[in-house]
Coordinates of C-alpha atoms in Angstrom, one line a residue:
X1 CA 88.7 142.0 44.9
X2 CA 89.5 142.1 49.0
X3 CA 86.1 142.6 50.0
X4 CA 85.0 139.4 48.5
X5 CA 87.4 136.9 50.9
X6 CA 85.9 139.1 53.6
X7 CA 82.4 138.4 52.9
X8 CA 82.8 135.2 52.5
X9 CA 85.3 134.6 55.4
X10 CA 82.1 136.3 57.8
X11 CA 79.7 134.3 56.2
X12 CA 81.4 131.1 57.2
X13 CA 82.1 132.8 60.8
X14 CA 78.2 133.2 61.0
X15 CA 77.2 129.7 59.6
X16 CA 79.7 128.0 62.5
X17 CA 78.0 130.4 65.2
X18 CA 74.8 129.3 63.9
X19 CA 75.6 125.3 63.8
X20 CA 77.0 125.8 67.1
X21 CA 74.0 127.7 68.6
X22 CA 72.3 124.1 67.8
X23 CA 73.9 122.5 70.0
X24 CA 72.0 123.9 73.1
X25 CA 73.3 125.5 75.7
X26 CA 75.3 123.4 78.5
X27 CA 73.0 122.6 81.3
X28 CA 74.7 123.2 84.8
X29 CA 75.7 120.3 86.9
X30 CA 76.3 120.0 90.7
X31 CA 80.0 120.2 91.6
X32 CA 81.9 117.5 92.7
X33 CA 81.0 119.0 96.5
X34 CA 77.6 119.5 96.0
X35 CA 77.6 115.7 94.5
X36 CA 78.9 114.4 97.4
X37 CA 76.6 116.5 99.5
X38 CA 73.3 115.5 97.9
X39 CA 75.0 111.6 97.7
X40 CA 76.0 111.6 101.7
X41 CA 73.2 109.9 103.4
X42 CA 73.8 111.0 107.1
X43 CA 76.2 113.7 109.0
X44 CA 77.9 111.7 110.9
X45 CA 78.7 107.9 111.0
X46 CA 77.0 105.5 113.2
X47 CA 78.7 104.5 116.1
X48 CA 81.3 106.4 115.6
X49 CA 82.5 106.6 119.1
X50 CA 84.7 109.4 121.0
X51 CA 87.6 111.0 119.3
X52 CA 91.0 109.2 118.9
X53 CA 95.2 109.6 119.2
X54 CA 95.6 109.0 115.4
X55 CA 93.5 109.1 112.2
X56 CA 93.4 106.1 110.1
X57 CA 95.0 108.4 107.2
X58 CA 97.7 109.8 109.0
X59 CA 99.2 106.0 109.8
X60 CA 101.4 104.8 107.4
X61 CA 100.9 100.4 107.4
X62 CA 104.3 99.7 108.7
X63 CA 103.4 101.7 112.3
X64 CA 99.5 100.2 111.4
X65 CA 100.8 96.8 111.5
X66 CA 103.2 96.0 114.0
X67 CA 103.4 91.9 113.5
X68 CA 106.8 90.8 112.8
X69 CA 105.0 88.4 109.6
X70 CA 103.6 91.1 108.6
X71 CA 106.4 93.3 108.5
X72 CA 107.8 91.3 105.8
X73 CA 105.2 90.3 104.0
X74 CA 103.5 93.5 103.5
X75 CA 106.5 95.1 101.4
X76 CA 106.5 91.3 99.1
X77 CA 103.3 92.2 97.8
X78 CA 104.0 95.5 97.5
X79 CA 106.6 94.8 95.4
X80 CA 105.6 91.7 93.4
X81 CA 102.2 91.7 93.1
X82 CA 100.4 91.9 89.4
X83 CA 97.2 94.0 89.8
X84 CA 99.6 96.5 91.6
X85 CA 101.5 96.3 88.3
X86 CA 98.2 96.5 86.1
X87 CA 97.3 99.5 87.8
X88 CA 101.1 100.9 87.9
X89 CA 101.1 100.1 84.2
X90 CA 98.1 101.9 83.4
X91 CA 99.4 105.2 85.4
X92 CA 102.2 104.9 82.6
X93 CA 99.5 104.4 80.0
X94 CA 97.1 107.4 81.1
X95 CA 100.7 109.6 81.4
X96 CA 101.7 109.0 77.5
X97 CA 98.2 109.8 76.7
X98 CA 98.2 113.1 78.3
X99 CA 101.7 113.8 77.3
X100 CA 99.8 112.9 73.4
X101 CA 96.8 115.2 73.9
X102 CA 99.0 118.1 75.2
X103 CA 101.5 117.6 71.6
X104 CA 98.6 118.0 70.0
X105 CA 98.7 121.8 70.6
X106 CA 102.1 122.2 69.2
X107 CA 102.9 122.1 64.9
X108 CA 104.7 119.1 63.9
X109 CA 107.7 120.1 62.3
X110 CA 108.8 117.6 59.7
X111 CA 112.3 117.6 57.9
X112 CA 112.1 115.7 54.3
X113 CA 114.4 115.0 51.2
X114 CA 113.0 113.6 47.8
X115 CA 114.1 113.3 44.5
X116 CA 113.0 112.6 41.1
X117 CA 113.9 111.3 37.5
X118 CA 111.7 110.9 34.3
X119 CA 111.6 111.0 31.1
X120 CA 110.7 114.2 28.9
X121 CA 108.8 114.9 25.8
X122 CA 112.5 115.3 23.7
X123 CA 113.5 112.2 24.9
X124 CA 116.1 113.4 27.8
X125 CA 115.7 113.1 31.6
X126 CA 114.3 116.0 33.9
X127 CA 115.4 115.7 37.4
X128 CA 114.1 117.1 40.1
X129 CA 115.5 117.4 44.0
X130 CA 113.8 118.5 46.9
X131 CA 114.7 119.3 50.6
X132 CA 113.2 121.7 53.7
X133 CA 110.9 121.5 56.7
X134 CA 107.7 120.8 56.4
X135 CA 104.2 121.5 58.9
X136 CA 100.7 119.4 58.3
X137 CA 97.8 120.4 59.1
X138 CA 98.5 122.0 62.4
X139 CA 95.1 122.9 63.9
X140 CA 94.3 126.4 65.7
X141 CA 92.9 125.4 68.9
X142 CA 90.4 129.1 68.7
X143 CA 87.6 126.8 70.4
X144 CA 89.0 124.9 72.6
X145 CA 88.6 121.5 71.3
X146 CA 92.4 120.1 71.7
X147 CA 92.6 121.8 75.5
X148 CA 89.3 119.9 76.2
X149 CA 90.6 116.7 75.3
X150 CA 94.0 117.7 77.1
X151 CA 92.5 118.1 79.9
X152 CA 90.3 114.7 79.8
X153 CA 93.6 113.1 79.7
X154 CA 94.6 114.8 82.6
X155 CA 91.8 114.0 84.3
X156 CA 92.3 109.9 83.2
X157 CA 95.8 110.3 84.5
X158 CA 94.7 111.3 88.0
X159 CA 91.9 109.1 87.8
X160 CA 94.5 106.2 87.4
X161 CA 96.9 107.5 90.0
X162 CA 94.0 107.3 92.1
X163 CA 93.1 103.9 91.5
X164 CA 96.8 102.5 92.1
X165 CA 96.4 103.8 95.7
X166 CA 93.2 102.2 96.2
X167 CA 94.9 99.2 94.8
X168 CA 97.7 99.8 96.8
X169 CA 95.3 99.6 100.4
X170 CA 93.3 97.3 99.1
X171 CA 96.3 94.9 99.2
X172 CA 97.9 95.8 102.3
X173 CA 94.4 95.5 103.7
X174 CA 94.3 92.1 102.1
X175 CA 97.2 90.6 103.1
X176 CA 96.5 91.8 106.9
X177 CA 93.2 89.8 106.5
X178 CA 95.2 86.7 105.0
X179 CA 97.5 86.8 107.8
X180 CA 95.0 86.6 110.3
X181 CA 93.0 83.7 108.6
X182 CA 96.4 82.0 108.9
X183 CA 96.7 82.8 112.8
X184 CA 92.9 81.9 113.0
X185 CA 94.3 78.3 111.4
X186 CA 97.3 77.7 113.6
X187 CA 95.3 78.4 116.5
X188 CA 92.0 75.8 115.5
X189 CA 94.6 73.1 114.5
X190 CA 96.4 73.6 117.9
X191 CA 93.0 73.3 119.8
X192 CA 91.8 70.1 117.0
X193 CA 94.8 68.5 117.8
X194 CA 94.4 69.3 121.5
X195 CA 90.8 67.8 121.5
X196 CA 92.1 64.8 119.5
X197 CA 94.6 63.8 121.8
X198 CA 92.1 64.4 125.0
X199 CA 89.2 62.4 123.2
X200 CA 92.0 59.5 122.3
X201 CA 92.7 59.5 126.3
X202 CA 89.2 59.3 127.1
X203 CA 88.6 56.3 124.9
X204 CA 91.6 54.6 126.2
X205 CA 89.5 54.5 129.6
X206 CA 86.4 54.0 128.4
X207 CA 87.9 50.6 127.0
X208 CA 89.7 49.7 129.7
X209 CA 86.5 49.9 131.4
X210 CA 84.7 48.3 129.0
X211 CA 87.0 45.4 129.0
X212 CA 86.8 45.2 132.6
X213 CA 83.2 44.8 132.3
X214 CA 82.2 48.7 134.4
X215 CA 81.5 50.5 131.1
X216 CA 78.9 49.6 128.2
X217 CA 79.5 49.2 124.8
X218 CA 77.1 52.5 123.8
X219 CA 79.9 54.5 125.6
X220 CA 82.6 52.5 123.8
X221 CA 80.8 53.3 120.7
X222 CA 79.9 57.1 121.6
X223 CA 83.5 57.6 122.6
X224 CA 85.1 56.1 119.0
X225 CA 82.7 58.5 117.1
X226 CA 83.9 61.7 119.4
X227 CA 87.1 60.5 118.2
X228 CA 86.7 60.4 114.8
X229 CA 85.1 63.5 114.7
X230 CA 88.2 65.2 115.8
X231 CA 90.1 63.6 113.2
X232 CA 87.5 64.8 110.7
X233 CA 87.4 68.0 112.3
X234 CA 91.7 68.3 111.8
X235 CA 91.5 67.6 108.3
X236 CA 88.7 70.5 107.7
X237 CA 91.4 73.0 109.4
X238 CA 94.7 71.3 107.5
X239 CA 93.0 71.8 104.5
X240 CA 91.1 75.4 104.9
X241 CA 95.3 76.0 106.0
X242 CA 96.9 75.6 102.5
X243 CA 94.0 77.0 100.8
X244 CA 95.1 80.2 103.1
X245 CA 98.4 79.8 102.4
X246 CA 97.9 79.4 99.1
X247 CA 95.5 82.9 99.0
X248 CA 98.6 84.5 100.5
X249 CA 101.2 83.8 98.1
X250 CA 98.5 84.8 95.4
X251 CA 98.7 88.3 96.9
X252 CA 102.3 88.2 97.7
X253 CA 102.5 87.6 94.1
X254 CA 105.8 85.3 95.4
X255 CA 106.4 82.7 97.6
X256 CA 107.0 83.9 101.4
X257 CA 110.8 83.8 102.6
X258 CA 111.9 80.6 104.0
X259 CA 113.2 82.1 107.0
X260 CA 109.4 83.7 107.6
X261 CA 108.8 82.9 111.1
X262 CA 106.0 80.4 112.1
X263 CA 102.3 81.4 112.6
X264 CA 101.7 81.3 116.4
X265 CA 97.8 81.1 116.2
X266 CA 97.6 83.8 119.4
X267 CA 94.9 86.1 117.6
X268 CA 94.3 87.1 120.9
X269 CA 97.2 89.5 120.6
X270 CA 97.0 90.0 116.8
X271 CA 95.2 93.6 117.0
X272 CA 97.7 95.3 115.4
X273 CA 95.5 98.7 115.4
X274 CA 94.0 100.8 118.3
X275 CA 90.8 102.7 118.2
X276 CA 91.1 104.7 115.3
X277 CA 88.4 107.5 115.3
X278 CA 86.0 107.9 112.8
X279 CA 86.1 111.6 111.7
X280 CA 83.1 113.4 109.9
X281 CA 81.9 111.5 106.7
X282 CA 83.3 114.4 104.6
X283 CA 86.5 114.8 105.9
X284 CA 86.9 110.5 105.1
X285 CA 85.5 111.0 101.6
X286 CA 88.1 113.2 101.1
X287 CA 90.7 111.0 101.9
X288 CA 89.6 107.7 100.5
X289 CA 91.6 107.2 97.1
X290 CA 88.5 105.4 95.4
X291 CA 86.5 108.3 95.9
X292 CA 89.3 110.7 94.0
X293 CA 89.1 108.4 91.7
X294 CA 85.4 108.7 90.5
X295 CA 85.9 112.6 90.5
X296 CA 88.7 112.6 88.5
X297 CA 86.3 110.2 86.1
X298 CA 83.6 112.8 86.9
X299 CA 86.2 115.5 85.0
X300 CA 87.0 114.0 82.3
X301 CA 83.7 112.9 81.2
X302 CA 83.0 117.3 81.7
X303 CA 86.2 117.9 79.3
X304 CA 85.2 115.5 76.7
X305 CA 81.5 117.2 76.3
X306 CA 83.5 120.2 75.9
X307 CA 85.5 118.7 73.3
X308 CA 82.1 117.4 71.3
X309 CA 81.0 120.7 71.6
X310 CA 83.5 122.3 70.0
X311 CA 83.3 120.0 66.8
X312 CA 80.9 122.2 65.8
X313 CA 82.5 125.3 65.1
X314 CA 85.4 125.3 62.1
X315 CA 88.3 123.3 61.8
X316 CA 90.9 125.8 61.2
X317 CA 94.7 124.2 59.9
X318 CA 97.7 125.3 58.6
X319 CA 100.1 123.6 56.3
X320 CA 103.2 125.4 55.0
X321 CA 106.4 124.2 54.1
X322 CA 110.4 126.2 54.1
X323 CA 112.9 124.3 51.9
X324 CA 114.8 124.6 48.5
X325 CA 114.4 122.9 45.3
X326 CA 116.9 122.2 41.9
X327 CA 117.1 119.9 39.2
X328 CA 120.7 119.7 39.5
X329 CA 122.0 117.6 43.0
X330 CA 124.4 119.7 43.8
X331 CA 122.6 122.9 43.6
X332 CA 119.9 122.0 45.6
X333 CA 120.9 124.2 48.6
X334 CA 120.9 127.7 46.2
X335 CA 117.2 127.8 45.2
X336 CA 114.7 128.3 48.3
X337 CA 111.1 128.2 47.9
X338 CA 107.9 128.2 50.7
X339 CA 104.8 127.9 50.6
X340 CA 101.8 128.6 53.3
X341 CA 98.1 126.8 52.8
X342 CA 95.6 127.3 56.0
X343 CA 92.2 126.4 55.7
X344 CA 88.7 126.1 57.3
X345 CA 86.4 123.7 57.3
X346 CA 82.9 123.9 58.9
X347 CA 80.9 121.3 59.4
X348 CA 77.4 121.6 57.6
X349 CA 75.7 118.1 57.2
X350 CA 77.3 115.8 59.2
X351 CA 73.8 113.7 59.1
X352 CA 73.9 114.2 63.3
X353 CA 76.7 112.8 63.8
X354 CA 78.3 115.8 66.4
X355 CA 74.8 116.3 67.5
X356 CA 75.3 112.1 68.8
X357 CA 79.1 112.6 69.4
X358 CA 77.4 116.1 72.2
X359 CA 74.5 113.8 73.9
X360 CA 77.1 110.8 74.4
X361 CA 79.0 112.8 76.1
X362 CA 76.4 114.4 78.3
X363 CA 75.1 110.8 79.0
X364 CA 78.4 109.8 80.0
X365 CA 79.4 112.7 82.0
X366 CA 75.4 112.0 83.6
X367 CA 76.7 108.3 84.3
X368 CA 79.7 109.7 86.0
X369 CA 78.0 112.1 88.0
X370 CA 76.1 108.7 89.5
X371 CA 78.8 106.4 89.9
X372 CA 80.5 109.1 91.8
X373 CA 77.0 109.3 93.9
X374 CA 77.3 106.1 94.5
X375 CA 81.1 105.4 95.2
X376 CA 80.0 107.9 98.3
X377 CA 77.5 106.3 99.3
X378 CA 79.4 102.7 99.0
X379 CA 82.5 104.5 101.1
X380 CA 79.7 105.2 103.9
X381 CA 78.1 101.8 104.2
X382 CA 81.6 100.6 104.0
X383 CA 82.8 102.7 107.1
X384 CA 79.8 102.1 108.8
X385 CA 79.6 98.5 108.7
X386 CA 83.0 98.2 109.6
X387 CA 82.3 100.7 112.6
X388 CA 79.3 98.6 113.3
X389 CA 81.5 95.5 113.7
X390 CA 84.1 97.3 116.1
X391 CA 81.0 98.5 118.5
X392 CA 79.6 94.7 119.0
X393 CA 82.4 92.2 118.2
X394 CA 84.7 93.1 121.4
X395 CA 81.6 92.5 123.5
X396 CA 81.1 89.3 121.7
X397 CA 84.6 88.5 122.2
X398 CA 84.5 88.9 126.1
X399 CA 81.5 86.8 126.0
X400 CA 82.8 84.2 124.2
X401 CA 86.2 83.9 126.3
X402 CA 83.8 83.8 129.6
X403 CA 81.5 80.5 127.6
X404 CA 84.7 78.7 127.2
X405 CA 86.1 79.4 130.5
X406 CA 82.3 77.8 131.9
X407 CA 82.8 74.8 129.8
X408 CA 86.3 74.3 130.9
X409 CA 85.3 73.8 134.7
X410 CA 82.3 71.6 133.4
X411 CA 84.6 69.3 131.5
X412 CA 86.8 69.4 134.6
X413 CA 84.0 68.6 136.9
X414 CA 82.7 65.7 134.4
X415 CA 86.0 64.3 134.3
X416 CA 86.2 64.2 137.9
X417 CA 82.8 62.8 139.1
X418 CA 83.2 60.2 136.1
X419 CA 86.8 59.2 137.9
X420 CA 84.2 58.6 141.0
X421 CA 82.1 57.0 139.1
X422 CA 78.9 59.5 139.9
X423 CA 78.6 60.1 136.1
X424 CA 79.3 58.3 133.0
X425 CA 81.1 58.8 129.9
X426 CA 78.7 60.5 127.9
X427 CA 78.6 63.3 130.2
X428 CA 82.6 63.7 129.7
X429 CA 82.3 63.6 126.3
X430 CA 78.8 65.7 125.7
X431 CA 81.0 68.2 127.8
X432 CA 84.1 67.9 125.5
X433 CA 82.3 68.6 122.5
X434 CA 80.3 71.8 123.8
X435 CA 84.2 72.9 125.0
X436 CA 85.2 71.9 121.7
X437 CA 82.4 74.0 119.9
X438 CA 82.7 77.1 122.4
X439 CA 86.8 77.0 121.5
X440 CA 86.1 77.3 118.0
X441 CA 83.6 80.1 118.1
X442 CA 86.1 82.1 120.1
X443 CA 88.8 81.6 117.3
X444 CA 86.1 82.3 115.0
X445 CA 85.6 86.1 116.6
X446 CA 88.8 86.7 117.6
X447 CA 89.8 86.5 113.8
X448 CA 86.3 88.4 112.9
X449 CA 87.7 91.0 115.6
X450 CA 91.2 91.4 113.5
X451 CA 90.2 91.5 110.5
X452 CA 87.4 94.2 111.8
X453 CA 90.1 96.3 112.7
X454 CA 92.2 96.3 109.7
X455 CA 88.5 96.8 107.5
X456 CA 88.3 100.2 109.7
X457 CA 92.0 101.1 109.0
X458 CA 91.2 100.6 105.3
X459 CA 88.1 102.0 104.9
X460 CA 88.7 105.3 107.0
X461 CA 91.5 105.8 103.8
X462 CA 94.3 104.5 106.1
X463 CA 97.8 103.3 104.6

């Protein structure tokens, strides 16, 4: 009579190996190293110049960005905005669900008290009173299945801590760029308004002039379109300004203090970062929070096809239960009774459904293993486009600054040999546009160059 439990107990063992077996072995994939190795597609970053004081990830944002706007409202948005809450709410999310999977290893113990009354065949009642601890269907974890799907949601959870850092740069990166769109607009409307009031001069002369009889009505008629072009020209910025303003307070997520100084529009001196060196393309992989991010993806997606693996050996649970029972209430406490019920179940036609359940799996974890391939090769076109930018825009820069300079002393000299009458009006005002033009353009880079050098900070995993 034992030998026959036995028997059949090994011929079930077999049966699982068996099923099991057809699911193939696992096929080796690269690590996460050897991923980003194969992915990488250079040593080194272009133009990556000479080696620096500080690396990007080693400065926090409030020694990054020294404006005293910025001061302020950095920490706004870090406080109030929502997809720094999405992604702070789904760290919470991906914890419970870990904290879920982990349970999952340990019996549920449930405590229960029940009671019944019916009628009997001799016409009386027959009560009956229950009460004790109960366990349902606890599963032995002998193959791994719950700890695979543990540690997926492990592997989620750092995934999503990941991705609230790279939400949290991302915004500090963002509102550093904001800000210096707003600088870039107080200092056009300062140099509109500046060209407005010179061209309204200008055509104050040229009237008098041609009132007076010196002066044509073609440069009349040239100098009230220069004018009007202004004004056009200082609607553009005023309006480009609130839709700025209105970008920030998205990403602030609140509306900026009312005691927030002014812009100044001086985006010559808004470089809030020195040369921050480059490092070797591994070493800013490493530190880039996206990049974590994709691994940790790349992890999970491993644990779950161990997890659809194991669905095809048994299913081993226990069920039990420790309490008392009496048909009398107040003797339910003097008669104990227990009971223990494992069992195994194996799957044997499952009409391919584990075998689907295995090769999703293995096509997601193959999906994962790309999209971390390419969130490292995103990271380095990201780094070296912004490195690109830092080599080229400071020399554009300086050779913007020397153009405006030149058209400065030409308007000056048109100005004067009009006053002499050696040239006429539409020299002054040909020259006051091209100064016009050149003044923009240098805005135009000088905000290209800032916003450059907070792209570096971000990309090279700074904040």
């Amino acid at each position: 009579m034992s030998r026959a439990p036995a028997t059949t107990t090994l011929a079930a063992l077999a049966a699982a190996l068996a099923l099991a077996g057809c699911a193939g072995p696992e096929p080796r994939r690269p690590t996460a190293a050897e991923a980003a190795g194969a992915a990488l597609p250079a040593a080194a970053f272009p133009d990556a110049g000479g080696p620096g004081a500080t690396e990007a990830a080693a400065l926090p944002w409030a020694q990054a960005f020294q404006g005293a706007r910025l001061q302020r409202l950095i920490p706004l948005a870090l406080a109030n905005n929502r997809d720094l809450r999405v992604a702070a709410a789904n760290i919470e999310s991906a914890r419970a669900t870990a904290a879920a999977r982990d349970a999952d290893l340990w019996p549920t113990v449930n405590a229960g008290l029940s009671g019944s009354r019916m009628p009997n065949a001799s016409g009386g009642i027959t009560s009956s009173y229950q009460a004790g601890l109960q366990v349902t269907a606890y599963e032995l974890d002998l193959f791994g299945r719950l700890r695979h799907l543990g540690s997926a949601a492990a592997a989620q959870l750092l995934a999503a801590e990941a991705n609230r850092q790279a939400v949290r740069n991302a915004l500090v990166a963002a509102v550093a760029t904001a800000e210096v769109a707003l600088q870039a607009d107080e200092a056009l409307l300062r140099i509109t308004r500046d060209t407005l009031a010179s061209r309204e001069q200008s055509l104050g002369l040229i009237r008098q002039r041609f009132e007076g009889g010196v002066a044509s009505e073609l440069d009349l008629r040239a100098g009230e379109s220069a004018l009007q072009a202004a004004r056009v020209a200082l609607a553009q910025v005023q309006r480009q300004r609130a839709l700025d303003q209105n970008a920030l307070v998205l990403l602030l997520g609140t509306a900026p203090p009312a005691d927030l100084p002014a812009p100044t529009g001086l985006l010559a001196d808004f470089e809030p970062l020195a040369e921050l060196p480059a490092g070797l393309p591994a070493e800013v992989l490493a530190r880039r929070p996206d990049i974590r991010q994709a691994e940790a993806q790349l992890a999970a997606a491993d644990a779950n096809i161990g997890a659809a693996r194991a669905a095809f050996f048994p299913r081993i649970t226990l069920t039990g239960n420790y309490g008392t029972t009496s048909s009398q209430l107040d003797q339910l406490f003097k008669n104990s009774v227990w009971s223990f019920a494992p069992s195994l179940i194996q799957p044997l036609f499952d009409a391919g459904r584990n075998r689907a359940n295995l090769d999703a799996a293995r096509a997601q974890r193959d999906a994962a293993t790309a999209q971390y391939e390419r969130a490292i090769q995103s990271a380095f076109r990201d780094v070296a486009d912004a490195l690109a930018g830092r080599a080229t825009l400071a020399e554009q820069r300086s050779a913007q600054a020397a153009l405006v300079d030149a058209e400065s002393r030409r308007l000056s000299l048109a100005q004067e040999r009009y006053r002499a009458g050696i040239a006429s009006s539409l020299d002054v005002l040909d020259a006051q546009r091209s100064l016009f033009t050149a003044q923009q353009a240098l805005v135009q880079v000088q905000s290209l160059r800032a916003q450059n050098l907070v792209a570096v900070y971000r990309v090279l995993g700074g904040g």
